[in-house]
Amino acid sequence: VPVWLDVNVGMNRTGSPPGAWEHARDRLPAARHVSIVGLHGYDGHLTWDQREQAHVGYDALCRLARALPRPPRWIVTSGTHSYAHALAHAGLADGPWVHQVSPGTILLSDLRSHEAARDLGLQQGAFVASRVVSTPCPDRVTLDAGSKAVSPDRPAPNCRVLGHPELEPQRPSEEHLPLQVRAGTMAPAPGTVLWLVPEHVCTTVNLYRRALWLRGDAIVGEGAVEAMSHPLWADDPTSR
Ligand SMILES: Cc1ncc(COP(=O)(O)O)c(C=O)c1O
């Protein structure tokens, strides 16, 4: 049975610490039908400037890989905010294994991943279109894009208004996002369309069944967001 070990490299979300797996190693020869083919260590808790902390985790991962009866064929680490740390780690690069990184956010990008996007020469790829639906007081306007429309898992401000740094997103309610209008600047009129850049794109795209493809100002197509929501039954494709 090919087996992957999930290694807790400091995120404390899933897996077991490298020491626990090393301890378990002594029982492995008894498990004749088990072959450890890969190690997985995801460090999604780290940021773009935490290389030192990231390398502590990768050092431990490499030590574990070399302590196994046979080195694994693969080591998988790192999402958008730490893939560059992993690719710069000599130990991960030098082993008899294939090292892969697994960034996902970078595909569409969001406010948190702009350093990674710059690093790869990518641009923000997903926006939420919203409209000014109310002007409740002189220094506020309200958009129709609340927590059901953008980054529901992030504290305020959970997005930015593209091209409008003078509009500061406040705490959203379910259907509404109030914007504070900076003193001395013009508030957008009711009906104005504004584009929002999500703080977290993964939890934003999950809110939509379909997406429009844009090139410049033109809509050039649309498609289903196939990864949205959860199927009710694991083996039922119709519940998607
Ligand atoms: C195990 C695992 N790998 C990879 C990713 C992708 O990482 P990122 O969203 O930082 O690109 C995630 C995201 O949550 C994850 O949980």
Short mmCIF file of C-alpha atoms and ligand atoms in Angstrom, two decimals:
data_model
loop_
_atom_site.label_atom_id
_atom_site.label_comp_id
_atom_site.label_asym_id
_atom_site.label_seq_id
_atom_site.Cartn_x
_atom_site.Cartn_y
_atom_site.Cartn_z
CA VAL A 1 0.00 0.00 0.00
CA PRO A 2 1.57 3.31 -1.03
CA VAL A 3 1.35 5.74 1.88
CA TRP A 4 1.97 9.45 2.29
CA LEU A 5 2.92 10.84 5.68
CA ASP A 6 1.36 14.19 6.58
CA VAL A 7 3.99 16.03 8.59
CA ASN A 8 3.14 18.92 10.88
CA VAL A 9 5.85 21.46 10.04
CA GLY A 10 4.51 24.11 12.41
CA MET A 11 1.02 25.00 11.18
CA ASN A 12 -0.50 22.73 13.84
CA ARG A 13 -3.49 21.95 11.65
CA THR A 14 -2.98 18.40 10.34
CA GLY A 15 -0.34 15.70 10.38
CA SER A 16 2.05 14.63 13.10
CA PRO A 17 5.36 16.27 14.03
CA PRO A 18 8.51 14.89 12.37
CA GLY A 19 9.64 13.43 15.72
CA ALA A 20 6.44 11.40 16.04
CA TRP A 21 6.90 9.94 12.54
CA GLU A 22 10.56 9.14 13.29
CA HIS A 23 9.42 7.33 16.41
CA ALA A 24 6.87 5.36 14.34
CA ARG A 25 9.61 4.44 11.87
CA ASP A 26 10.86 1.69 14.17
CA ARG A 27 7.55 -0.15 13.75
CA LEU A 28 7.55 0.18 9.96
CA PRO A 29 9.58 -2.94 9.07
CA ALA A 30 6.72 -4.95 10.63
CA ALA A 31 4.24 -3.32 8.24
CA ARG A 32 5.45 -5.28 5.21
CA HIS A 33 2.73 -4.09 2.84
CA VAL A 34 3.20 -0.40 3.57
CA SER A 35 5.51 1.66 1.40
CA ILE A 36 6.08 5.30 2.27
CA VAL A 37 6.12 7.03 -1.10
CA GLY A 38 5.78 10.64 -0.03
CA LEU A 39 5.99 13.25 2.69
CA HIS A 40 3.61 16.18 2.80
CA GLY A 41 4.34 19.28 4.87
CA TYR A 42 2.13 22.33 4.30
CA ASP A 43 3.19 25.60 5.92
CA GLY A 44 0.23 27.82 5.10
CA HIS A 45 0.69 29.73 8.38
CA LEU A 46 3.87 31.42 7.11
CA THR A 47 4.21 34.65 5.17
CA TRP A 48 6.42 35.82 2.34
CA ASP A 49 9.08 37.22 4.71
CA GLN A 50 9.34 34.23 7.09
CA ARG A 51 12.05 32.29 5.28
CA GLU A 52 13.97 31.37 8.42
CA GLN A 53 10.94 29.76 10.10
CA ALA A 54 10.05 27.98 6.87
CA HIS A 55 13.54 26.51 6.58
CA VAL A 56 13.38 25.14 10.13
CA GLY A 57 10.34 23.09 9.02
CA TYR A 58 12.01 21.94 5.77
CA ASP A 59 15.17 20.92 7.67
CA ALA A 60 13.01 18.70 9.88
CA LEU A 61 11.21 17.29 6.84
CA CYS A 62 14.50 16.38 5.13
CA ARG A 63 15.85 14.81 8.33
CA LEU A 64 12.72 12.65 8.55
CA ALA A 65 12.95 11.71 4.86
CA ARG A 66 16.53 10.51 5.32
CA ALA A 67 15.70 8.67 8.55
CA LEU A 68 13.08 6.45 6.84
CA PRO A 69 14.06 2.90 5.84
CA ARG A 70 13.96 4.13 2.22
CA PRO A 71 13.78 7.80 1.17
CA PRO A 72 10.35 8.80 -0.18
CA ARG A 73 9.83 9.36 -3.89
CA TRP A 74 8.15 12.71 -3.37
CA ILE A 75 8.14 15.58 -0.89
CA VAL A 76 5.34 18.12 -1.26
CA THR A 77 5.45 21.42 0.63
CA SER A 78 4.28 25.01 0.56
CA GLY A 79 1.51 27.15 -0.83
CA THR A 80 1.53 30.62 -2.32
CA HIS A 81 3.10 32.43 0.63
CA SER A 82 6.06 30.12 1.13
CA TYR A 83 6.82 28.32 -2.15
CA ALA A 84 9.78 30.67 -2.73
CA HIS A 85 11.27 29.67 0.65
CA ALA A 86 10.91 26.01 -0.27
CA LEU A 87 12.47 26.43 -3.71
CA ALA A 88 15.44 28.18 -2.07
CA HIS A 89 16.00 25.34 0.43
CA ALA A 90 19.11 23.35 -0.51
CA GLY A 91 18.07 20.22 1.41
CA LEU A 92 14.74 19.87 -0.41
CA ALA A 93 16.47 20.36 -3.75
CA ASP A 94 19.35 17.96 -3.12
CA GLY A 95 17.58 14.80 -2.00
CA PRO A 96 16.94 11.59 -3.96
CA TRP A 97 13.24 12.60 -4.05
CA VAL A 98 11.19 14.85 -6.30
CA HIS A 99 10.28 18.03 -4.46
CA GLN A 100 7.05 19.76 -5.45
CA VAL A 101 5.41 22.91 -4.14
CA SER A 102 1.61 23.27 -4.16
CA PRO A 103 0.54 26.91 -4.44
CA GLY A 104 -3.12 27.41 -5.36
CA THR A 105 -4.10 30.97 -4.44
CA ILE A 106 -1.57 32.39 -6.90
CA LEU A 107 -3.63 31.14 -9.84
CA LEU A 108 -6.17 33.94 -9.40
CA SER A 109 -4.26 35.92 -6.74
CA ASP A 110 -5.62 38.15 -4.00
CA LEU A 111 -4.49 40.98 -1.74
CA ARG A 112 -2.41 38.61 0.42
CA SER A 113 -0.56 37.07 -2.51
CA HIS A 114 0.61 40.09 -4.47
CA GLU A 115 4.27 39.54 -3.52
CA ALA A 116 4.10 36.02 -4.92
CA ALA A 117 2.31 37.29 -8.03
CA ARG A 118 5.03 39.91 -8.57
CA ASP A 119 7.67 37.21 -8.09
CA LEU A 120 6.11 35.14 -10.89
CA GLY A 121 5.13 38.04 -13.15
CA LEU A 122 1.41 37.35 -12.64
CA GLN A 123 -1.45 39.80 -12.18
CA GLN A 124 -4.62 39.80 -10.15
CA GLY A 125 -7.00 37.53 -12.07
CA ALA A 126 -10.33 37.58 -10.23
CA PHE A 127 -12.50 40.51 -9.19
CA VAL A 128 -15.96 40.88 -7.71
CA ALA A 129 -18.17 43.34 -9.60
CA SER A 130 -20.31 45.40 -7.25
CA ARG A 131 -22.59 48.41 -7.45
CA VAL A 132 -23.21 51.42 -5.21
CA VAL A 133 -26.72 50.82 -3.91
CA SER A 134 -26.98 53.46 -1.20
CA THR A 135 -25.43 56.69 0.10
CA PRO A 136 -26.55 56.61 3.74
CA CYS A 137 -24.50 59.64 4.82
CA PRO A 138 -22.17 62.16 3.13
CA ASP A 139 -18.92 60.28 3.80
CA ARG A 140 -20.27 56.76 3.16
CA VAL A 141 -21.49 54.72 0.25
CA THR A 142 -22.73 51.15 0.38
CA LEU A 143 -22.07 48.39 -2.13
CA ASP A 144 -24.17 45.27 -2.81
CA ALA A 145 -21.23 43.00 -1.92
CA GLY A 146 -21.32 41.83 1.69
CA SER A 147 -19.85 38.76 3.35
CA LYS A 148 -21.85 36.54 0.96
CA ALA A 149 -19.94 38.11 -1.94
CA VAL A 150 -16.30 38.50 -0.92
CA SER A 151 -13.75 36.97 1.53
CA PRO A 152 -16.19 35.85 4.24
CA ASP A 153 -13.35 34.44 6.35
CA ARG A 154 -11.35 37.66 6.63
CA PRO A 155 -11.74 40.57 9.06
CA ALA A 156 -12.46 44.07 7.71
CA PRO A 157 -11.19 45.37 5.40
CA ASN A 158 -11.77 42.10 3.54
CA CYS A 159 -11.15 43.62 0.09
CA ARG A 160 -9.96 46.78 -1.70
CA VAL A 161 -11.75 48.79 -4.37
CA LEU A 162 -9.75 48.60 -7.59
CA GLY A 163 -8.40 52.03 -8.54
CA HIS A 164 -10.02 53.74 -5.54
CA PRO A 165 -7.67 53.92 -2.53
CA GLU A 166 -9.86 56.73 -1.16
CA LEU A 167 -12.70 54.25 -0.54
CA GLU A 168 -12.03 52.26 2.64
CA PRO A 169 -14.10 49.05 3.05
CA GLN A 170 -15.73 48.72 6.49
CA ARG A 171 -17.19 45.67 8.20
CA PRO A 172 -19.60 43.98 5.80
CA SER A 173 -22.99 42.56 6.64
CA GLU A 174 -24.40 39.69 4.63
CA GLU A 175 -25.51 41.67 1.57
CA HIS A 176 -23.88 45.08 2.08
CA LEU A 177 -20.40 46.56 2.20
CA PRO A 178 -20.16 50.14 3.51
CA LEU A 179 -17.21 52.20 2.23
CA GLN A 180 -15.80 55.15 4.12
CA VAL A 181 -15.07 57.97 1.64
CA ARG A 182 -11.84 59.81 2.47
CA ALA A 183 -12.41 63.50 3.35
CA GLY A 184 -11.96 65.84 0.40
CA THR A 185 -12.66 63.14 -2.23
CA MET A 186 -15.77 62.52 -4.32
CA ALA A 187 -18.17 59.76 -3.34
CA PRO A 188 -19.19 57.52 -6.27
CA ALA A 189 -22.80 58.04 -7.35
CA PRO A 190 -25.52 55.42 -6.82
CA GLY A 191 -25.37 52.86 -9.61
CA THR A 192 -21.59 53.15 -10.10
CA VAL A 193 -19.94 49.78 -10.76
CA LEU A 194 -16.81 49.15 -8.66
CA TRP A 195 -14.44 46.19 -8.86
CA LEU A 196 -13.34 44.55 -5.63
CA VAL A 197 -10.02 42.77 -5.10
CA PRO A 198 -10.64 40.07 -2.45
CA GLU A 199 -8.37 39.71 0.55
CA HIS A 200 -8.81 35.92 0.15
CA VAL A 201 -9.75 34.72 -3.32
CA CYS A 202 -10.23 31.02 -2.42
CA THR A 203 -13.20 31.68 -0.15
CA THR A 204 -14.53 34.24 -2.65
CA VAL A 205 -14.71 32.12 -5.82
CA ASN A 206 -16.39 29.42 -3.76
CA LEU A 207 -19.41 31.75 -3.41
CA TYR A 208 -20.16 31.85 -7.15
CA ARG A 209 -21.64 29.26 -9.49
CA ARG A 210 -20.39 31.01 -12.64
CA ALA A 211 -17.67 33.48 -13.57
CA LEU A 212 -17.37 35.92 -16.47
CA TRP A 213 -14.16 36.00 -18.49
CA LEU A 214 -13.04 39.55 -19.24
CA ARG A 215 -10.45 40.95 -21.61
CA GLY A 216 -10.07 44.69 -21.11
CA ASP A 217 -13.62 46.02 -20.91
CA ALA A 218 -15.12 43.19 -22.96
CA ILE A 219 -16.83 40.04 -21.71
CA VAL A 220 -15.31 37.26 -23.82
CA GLY A 221 -16.98 34.27 -22.20
CA GLU A 222 -18.26 32.68 -19.05
CA GLY A 223 -17.91 29.37 -17.28
CA ALA A 224 -18.91 27.29 -14.30
CA VAL A 225 -16.94 27.49 -11.06
CA GLU A 226 -16.74 23.73 -10.76
CA ALA A 227 -15.00 23.71 -7.38
CA MET A 228 -17.70 25.76 -5.63
CA SER A 229 -19.69 24.29 -2.77
CA HIS A 230 -19.56 20.67 -1.58
CA PRO A 231 -21.25 17.63 -3.11
CA LEU A 232 -23.78 16.09 -0.75
CA TRP A 233 -22.55 12.54 -1.42
CA ALA A 234 -18.91 11.77 -2.16
CA ASP A 235 -19.83 9.62 -5.20
CA ASP A 236 -22.73 11.69 -6.58
CA PRO A 237 -21.64 13.96 -9.46
CA THR A 238 -25.19 15.35 -9.88
CA SER A 239 -25.11 17.01 -6.46
CA ARG A 240 -22.46 19.48 -7.67
C1 LIG B 1 -2.64 21.28 2.04
C2 LIG B 1 -2.69 22.51 1.17
N1 LIG B 1 -1.85 22.59 0.12
C3 LIG B 1 -1.85 23.68 -0.68
C4 LIG B 1 -2.72 24.72 -0.46
C5 LIG B 1 -2.66 25.92 -1.37
O1 LIG B 1 -2.00 26.93 -0.70
P1 LIG B 1 -2.19 28.46 -1.10
O2 LIG B 1 -3.65 28.73 -1.01
O3 LIG B 1 -1.39 29.22 -0.08
O4 LIG B 1 -1.66 28.64 -2.47
C6 LIG B 1 -3.62 24.67 0.63
C7 LIG B 1 -4.56 25.78 0.89
O5 LIG B 1 -5.23 25.86 1.88
C8 LIG B 1 -3.60 23.53 1.47
O6 LIG B 1 -4.42 23.43 2.52
#
